[in-house]
Coordinates of C-alpha atoms in Angstrom, one line a residue:
M263 CA 116.0 90.3 66.6
N264 CA 118.3 91.4 69.4
T265 CA 119.4 88.5 71.6
K266 CA 120.4 90.6 74.6
Q267 CA 119.2 89.0 77.9
L268 CA 116.7 91.2 79.7
R269 CA 117.8 91.5 83.3
V270 CA 114.7 91.3 85.5
A271 CA 114.1 91.8 89.2
L272 CA 110.8 90.8 90.8
V273 CA 109.9 92.4 94.1
H274 CA 107.2 91.1 96.4
E275 CA 106.2 92.2 99.9
W276 CA 106.8 89.0 101.8
F277 CA 106.8 85.2 101.3
V278 CA 105.1 83.5 104.2
T279 CA 102.2 81.6 102.6
Y280 CA 100.8 80.7 99.2
A281 CA 97.7 82.9 98.6
G282 CA 96.3 85.1 95.9
S283 CA 99.2 87.5 95.4
E284 CA 101.7 84.6 95.4
R285 CA 99.7 83.0 92.5
V286 CA 100.5 86.1 90.5
V287 CA 104.2 85.9 91.4
E288 CA 104.1 82.2 90.3
Q289 CA 102.8 83.2 86.9
I290 CA 105.2 86.1 86.5
L291 CA 108.1 83.7 87.1
K292 CA 106.8 81.5 84.3
I293 CA 107.0 84.5 82.0
F294 CA 110.4 85.7 83.4
P295 CA 112.2 82.6 84.7
Q296 CA 115.4 84.5 84.8
A297 CA 114.1 87.0 87.3
D298 CA 115.8 87.5 90.7
L299 CA 113.5 87.6 93.6
F300 CA 113.5 90.3 96.3
S301 CA 111.2 90.4 99.4
V302 CA 111.1 92.1 102.8
V303 CA 111.0 88.7 104.5
D304 CA 111.0 85.1 103.2
F305 CA 109.8 82.4 105.7
M306 CA 108.2 80.0 103.2
S307 CA 108.7 76.3 104.1
D308 CA 110.5 74.1 101.6
E309 CA 107.1 72.4 100.8
D310 CA 105.3 75.6 100.1
R311 CA 108.2 77.0 98.1
K312 CA 107.5 74.7 95.2
F313 CA 105.6 77.5 93.4
L314 CA 108.9 79.5 93.4
G315 CA 110.8 76.7 91.8
G316 CA 112.6 76.2 95.1
R317 CA 114.3 79.6 94.8
K318 CA 114.7 82.0 97.8
A319 CA 114.3 85.7 97.8
R320 CA 116.9 88.2 98.7
T321 CA 115.6 89.7 101.9
S322 CA 115.9 92.9 103.9
F323 CA 117.3 93.5 107.3
I324 CA 113.8 92.9 108.8
Q325 CA 114.3 89.1 108.1
H326 CA 116.8 89.1 111.0
L327 CA 115.0 91.2 113.5
P328 CA 113.5 89.7 116.8
K329 CA 110.3 87.6 116.3
A330 CA 110.2 88.5 112.6
R331 CA 109.1 85.1 111.6
T332 CA 105.9 85.3 113.6
S333 CA 105.3 89.1 113.9
F334 CA 106.9 90.6 110.8
R335 CA 103.8 92.8 110.3
N336 CA 104.7 94.7 113.4
Y337 CA 107.7 96.1 111.5
L338 CA 105.5 97.8 108.9
P339 CA 106.8 101.3 109.8
L340 CA 110.3 100.0 108.9
M341 CA 109.3 98.4 105.6
P342 CA 109.6 101.6 103.5
L343 CA 113.2 101.9 104.6
A344 CA 113.8 98.2 104.0
V345 CA 112.6 98.1 100.4
E346 CA 114.7 101.2 99.6
Q347 CA 117.8 99.3 100.6
F348 CA 117.5 96.8 97.7
D349 CA 120.2 97.5 95.1
L350 CA 118.4 97.1 91.8
S351 CA 120.8 99.1 89.7
G352 CA 121.9 96.1 87.6
Y353 CA 118.4 95.3 86.2
D354 CA 116.7 96.5 83.0
L355 CA 113.1 95.7 84.2
I356 CA 111.8 95.8 87.7
I357 CA 108.4 94.2 88.4
S358 CA 106.8 94.9 91.8
S359 CA 104.0 92.8 93.1
S360 CA 102.6 95.2 95.6
H361 CA 99.8 95.5 98.2
A362 CA 101.9 97.5 100.7
V363 CA 105.4 98.6 100.1
A364 CA 106.9 96.7 97.2
K365 CA 106.3 99.5 94.6
G366 CA 108.5 101.8 96.7
V367 CA 111.8 100.3 95.5
I368 CA 114.3 102.8 94.1
T369 CA 114.9 102.7 90.3
G370 CA 116.8 104.9 87.9
P371 CA 115.9 106.7 84.7
G372 CA 117.5 104.0 82.6
Q373 CA 115.3 101.3 84.1
V374 CA 111.6 100.3 83.6
H375 CA 109.5 99.8 86.7
V376 CA 106.2 98.0 86.2
S377 CA 104.0 97.6 89.3
Y378 CA 101.2 95.1 89.5
V379 CA 99.1 96.4 92.3
H380 CA 96.8 94.1 94.2
S381 CA 95.7 97.1 96.1
P382 CA 97.2 100.4 97.4
M383 CA 97.9 100.0 101.1
R384 CA 94.3 99.6 102.4
Y385 CA 94.9 100.2 106.1
A386 CA 96.8 103.4 105.3
W387 CA 94.2 104.8 103.0
D388 CA 90.4 104.3 102.8
L389 CA 90.3 101.5 105.3
Q390 CA 92.3 103.3 108.0
H391 CA 89.4 103.8 110.4
Q392 CA 88.2 100.2 110.0
Y393 CA 91.8 98.9 110.7
L394 CA 92.1 101.1 113.8
N395 CA 88.7 99.9 115.2
E396 CA 89.4 96.3 114.5
S397 CA 92.9 96.6 116.1
K398 CA 91.3 98.4 119.1
L399 CA 93.6 101.4 118.4
T400 CA 91.0 104.2 118.9
R401 CA 92.2 105.7 122.2
G402 CA 95.4 106.4 124.1
L403 CA 99.1 106.7 123.2
K404 CA 99.3 103.6 121.0
A405 CA 96.4 104.8 118.9
W406 CA 98.2 108.1 118.2
I407 CA 101.4 106.4 117.4
A408 CA 99.5 104.2 115.0
R409 CA 97.8 107.2 113.4
A410 CA 101.1 109.0 113.0
S411 CA 102.7 105.9 111.5
L412 CA 99.9 105.6 108.9
H413 CA 100.2 109.3 108.1
Y414 CA 103.9 108.8 107.4
L415 CA 103.1 105.7 105.3
R416 CA 100.6 107.6 103.2
L417 CA 103.1 110.4 102.4
W418 CA 105.7 107.8 101.4
D419 CA 103.3 105.7 99.4
H420 CA 102.1 108.7 97.4
R421 CA 105.7 110.0 96.8
T422 CA 107.0 106.6 95.6
A423 CA 104.2 106.3 93.0
H424 CA 106.4 108.7 90.9
G425 CA 109.0 106.0 90.6
V426 CA 106.6 103.6 88.8
D427 CA 106.7 103.8 85.0
S428 CA 103.5 101.7 84.4
F429 CA 100.8 100.5 86.8
M430 CA 98.7 97.4 86.4
A431 CA 95.6 96.9 88.6
N432 CA 94.1 93.5 89.4
S433 CA 90.6 94.9 88.7
A434 CA 88.8 98.0 87.5
Y435 CA 87.9 98.5 91.1
I436 CA 91.6 98.7 92.1
A437 CA 92.3 100.9 89.0
R438 CA 89.9 103.4 90.4
R439 CA 91.6 103.2 93.8
I440 CA 95.1 103.7 92.2
E441 CA 93.8 106.8 90.3
K442 CA 92.3 108.2 93.5
V443 CA 95.4 107.6 95.7
Y444 CA 98.2 108.1 93.2
G445 CA 96.6 110.2 90.5
R446 CA 97.7 107.6 87.9
R447 CA 96.0 105.5 85.2
S448 CA 96.6 101.8 85.1
A449 CA 96.0 98.8 82.8
V450 CA 93.6 96.3 84.2
V451 CA 95.1 92.8 84.3
Y452 CA 93.0 90.3 86.2
P453 CA 94.9 87.9 88.4
P454 CA 95.3 84.3 87.2
V455 CA 92.7 81.7 88.3
D456 CA 93.5 78.0 87.9
V457 CA 90.1 77.3 86.2
E458 CA 91.4 73.9 84.9
R459 CA 91.4 72.6 88.4
F460 CA 87.6 72.9 88.4
A461 CA 85.6 70.6 86.1
L462 CA 82.3 71.8 84.7
R463 CA 79.3 70.0 86.3
Q464 CA 75.8 70.3 84.9
D465 CA 73.8 68.5 87.6
K466 CA 73.3 70.5 90.8
S467 CA 72.0 69.7 94.2
D468 CA 69.6 71.8 96.3
F469 CA 72.1 73.3 98.8
Y470 CA 73.9 76.6 98.7
V471 CA 77.6 76.9 99.6
T472 CA 80.1 79.5 100.8
A473 CA 83.8 79.1 101.5
S474 CA 86.4 81.6 102.8
R475 CA 88.8 82.5 105.5
M476 CA 86.6 83.4 108.5
V477 CA 87.9 86.9 109.1
P478 CA 85.7 89.9 109.8
Y479 CA 85.6 91.6 106.3
K480 CA 84.5 88.3 104.7
R481 CA 81.2 88.6 106.5
M482 CA 80.7 84.9 106.8
P483 CA 78.5 85.1 110.0
L484 CA 76.2 87.3 108.0
I485 CA 75.6 84.6 105.4
A486 CA 75.0 82.0 108.2
E487 CA 72.4 84.4 109.9
A488 CA 70.6 84.9 106.6
F489 CA 70.2 81.2 106.0
A490 CA 69.2 80.6 109.6
R491 CA 66.2 82.9 108.7
M492 CA 65.4 80.6 105.7
P493 CA 65.1 77.2 107.4
D494 CA 63.8 75.6 104.1
R495 CA 67.1 76.3 102.4
K496 CA 70.3 74.5 103.2
L497 CA 73.7 76.1 103.5
V498 CA 77.1 74.4 103.6
I499 CA 80.0 76.5 105.0
L500 CA 83.7 75.7 104.5
G501 CA 86.7 77.5 106.0
D502 CA 88.3 78.5 109.3
G503 CA 89.4 81.5 111.2
P504 CA 88.5 84.0 114.0
D505 CA 84.8 84.1 113.2
M506 CA 84.4 80.3 113.4
G507 CA 83.0 80.5 117.0
R508 CA 80.2 82.9 116.0
I509 CA 79.3 80.9 112.9
R510 CA 79.1 77.7 115.0
E511 CA 76.8 79.4 117.5
I512 CA 74.4 80.3 114.6
A513 CA 74.6 76.8 113.1
D514 CA 73.9 75.2 116.5
Q515 CA 70.5 77.0 116.6
T516 CA 69.3 75.7 113.3
S517 CA 69.4 72.5 111.3
N518 CA 69.8 73.9 107.8
V519 CA 73.3 75.4 108.2
Q520 CA 76.2 72.9 108.1
V521 CA 79.7 74.0 109.1
L522 CA 82.4 71.7 107.6
G523 CA 85.4 73.8 108.7
H524 CA 88.7 73.6 106.8
R525 CA 88.7 70.7 104.4
P526 CA 91.0 69.5 101.6
S527 CA 90.8 71.1 98.2
A528 CA 89.0 68.1 96.7
V529 CA 86.1 68.6 99.2
L530 CA 85.9 72.3 98.3
V531 CA 85.8 71.5 94.6
E532 CA 83.1 68.8 95.2
M533 CA 80.9 71.2 97.2
M534 CA 81.3 74.1 94.7
S535 CA 80.6 71.8 91.8
T536 CA 77.3 70.4 93.1
A537 CA 75.9 73.5 94.9
R538 CA 72.9 75.3 93.6
A539 CA 74.8 78.6 94.0
F540 CA 77.8 80.1 95.7
V541 CA 77.1 82.9 98.2
F542 CA 79.7 85.6 98.7
A543 CA 79.3 88.6 101.0
A544 CA 82.8 90.3 101.0
E545 CA 83.9 93.4 99.3
E546 CA 87.0 92.1 97.6
D547 CA 89.5 93.8 95.3
F548 CA 89.0 90.9 92.9
G549 CA 87.8 87.7 94.6
I550 CA 89.0 84.4 93.3
T551 CA 86.4 82.0 94.8
P552 CA 83.4 83.4 92.8
V553 CA 85.4 82.8 89.6
E554 CA 86.3 79.2 90.8
S555 CA 82.7 78.6 91.5
Q556 CA 81.7 79.7 88.0
A557 CA 84.5 77.4 86.6
C558 CA 82.4 74.6 88.1
G559 CA 79.3 75.8 86.3
T560 CA 77.9 77.1 89.6
P561 CA 76.2 80.6 89.7
V562 CA 77.1 83.2 92.2
I563 CA 75.1 85.4 94.6
A564 CA 77.5 88.2 95.6
F565 CA 77.7 91.5 97.4
G566 CA 77.5 94.2 94.6
R567 CA 80.7 96.0 95.3
G568 CA 84.3 95.4 94.4
G569 CA 85.6 92.7 92.1
A570 CA 82.3 90.8 92.0
C571 CA 80.8 93.5 89.8
E572 CA 83.4 92.6 87.2
T573 CA 83.5 88.8 87.6
V574 CA 79.7 88.0 87.8
N575 CA 77.5 88.6 84.7
T576 CA 74.1 89.9 85.9
G577 CA 72.3 90.7 82.7
R578 CA 69.1 89.0 81.5
G579 CA 70.5 87.2 78.5
P580 CA 72.0 83.7 78.1
D581 CA 75.4 84.9 79.4
R582 CA 74.1 85.6 82.9
T583 CA 76.1 83.9 85.7
G584 CA 74.6 85.2 88.9
L585 CA 73.2 88.2 90.7
L586 CA 74.3 90.9 93.2
F587 CA 72.8 92.2 96.4
A588 CA 73.0 95.8 97.4
E589 CA 73.9 95.7 101.1
Q590 CA 75.9 93.6 103.5
S591 CA 72.9 92.7 105.6
V592 CA 70.8 89.6 106.4
E593 CA 67.8 91.1 104.7
S594 CA 69.6 91.8 101.5
I595 CA 71.0 88.3 101.3
C596 CA 67.6 86.7 101.9
E597 CA 66.0 88.9 99.2
A598 CA 68.8 88.0 96.8
V599 CA 68.3 84.2 97.4
E600 CA 64.5 84.7 96.8
R601 CA 65.2 86.7 93.6
F602 CA 67.7 84.0 92.4
E603 CA 65.1 81.2 92.8
Q604 CA 62.4 83.1 91.1
S605 CA 64.6 84.1 88.1
E606 CA 65.3 82.1 84.9
P607 CA 67.7 79.2 85.4
I608 CA 71.4 80.0 84.8
D609 CA 73.3 77.9 82.2
P610 CA 76.3 76.2 83.8
M611 CA 78.1 76.5 80.4
A612 CA 77.7 80.3 80.6
C613 CA 79.4 80.3 84.0
R614 CA 82.3 78.2 82.7
R615 CA 82.8 80.5 79.7
N616 CA 82.8 83.5 81.9
A617 CA 85.4 82.0 84.3
E618 CA 87.7 81.3 81.4
R619 CA 88.1 85.0 80.9
F620 CA 90.3 84.9 84.1
S621 CA 92.4 81.9 83.2
E622 CA 96.2 81.7 83.6
A623 CA 96.5 81.9 79.8
A624 CA 94.5 85.1 79.8
F625 CA 96.7 86.6 82.6
K626 CA 99.8 85.7 80.6
E627 CA 98.6 87.4 77.5
H628 CA 97.4 90.6 79.2
F629 CA 100.4 90.9 81.5
L630 CA 102.8 90.4 78.6
G631 CA 101.0 93.1 76.6
A632 CA 101.2 95.6 79.5
V633 CA 104.9 95.0 80.1
A634 CA 105.6 95.2 76.3
D635 CA 103.8 98.6 76.2
A636 CA 105.9 99.8 79.1
L637 CA 109.1 98.8 77.4
A638 CA 107.9 100.3 74.1
D639 CA 107.7 103.7 75.7
T640 CA 111.5 103.7 76.6
H641 CA 114.8 103.2 74.9
Y642 CA 114.2 99.4 75.2
A643 CA 111.9 99.7 72.2
T644 CA 115.0 100.2 70.0
T645 CA 117.1 97.7 72.0
F646 CA 114.6 94.8 71.6
N647 CA 112.7 95.9 68.5
D648 CA 109.4 94.1 69.3
P649 CA 109.4 93.8 73.1
K650 CA 106.5 91.4 73.3
Q651 CA 107.9 89.0 70.8
W652 CA 111.3 89.2 72.5
I653 CA 109.9 88.6 75.9
L654 CA 108.1 85.5 74.6
R655 CA 111.5 84.0 73.9
T656 CA 112.4 84.1 77.6
E657 CA 109.6 82.0 78.8
T658 CA 109.8 78.6 80.4
P659 CA 109.0 76.0 77.7
Q660 CA 105.5 74.6 78.2

């Protein structure tokens, strides 16, 4: 087998916090520990940087612009230019972890570019009008500047899709979005969930739980309002964010809705493990918390669009792990809770088994397979013989 070292570049939009897309980067680095990191900006603290093994990304000129640390998103119109300045000509394999501009890096015909897409740029495509409304950019000169900028971003985003050799989507829902926006097929590789952090628990209490960042699209106040209409059912809410004030107003008017705010991870795990069910009202591209809930053996009641349709088993057999509701409305949530309580009990073991489909080990296997397929379609197939087996030799020892 050829022992040539595969030169790998990993491009991510920005490093400012450790969230869902950064978990993907963490796992990719375990597969390709030799990869060099590139990012528009990198403002991770030394403490948070542990998932990167302490390494820092090579950043763009935006890193040094005024107020970039706190307001780097304001430089979005400059980000296409920024990622195009990365010189990646010395690499065999370029992996982009993209939800905005990372996939737009420039590569040559002798290189392989694999893009793991968390989502095409939502605010430039199907969520443009929602973004403009929430940003109060519906009238005036600023609104027209924003619309023109998003138009330019759409043109650039579509054009740069031609520079990607192989797309991966983090769900079938996103694969459909990729096909609609870029006209390209993609392999579905679900993001890694640390299911081992959540122990299976068979005994459940009589309360329901929800947990999330309290931002508008998560629809957390909607869940609180629904349970306020069901005073005989208890709801525990964890998280923090802009919608916290509205949620506390609802909770103050009833005794069955308890708001715990932001709590340590151990408290979240305890609440998820002992709850009767986890309630989820967002339309997510994938949605990690419903999978974490199932890893505890806790069923899920979720809005029936987006990733939840793929992570929650809703059949009538022994593999059922929850149910879905049709609308993001108080009435629909109340009806779903009633339906849940009247249906056959859900086996915690079934929930756990389903969650394990999205484990870190499963991600590694499927990601490796997709990269190997991309390499096999190029001259690297002859350079490395069996790309997947060769890649395995580059991994960090377990």
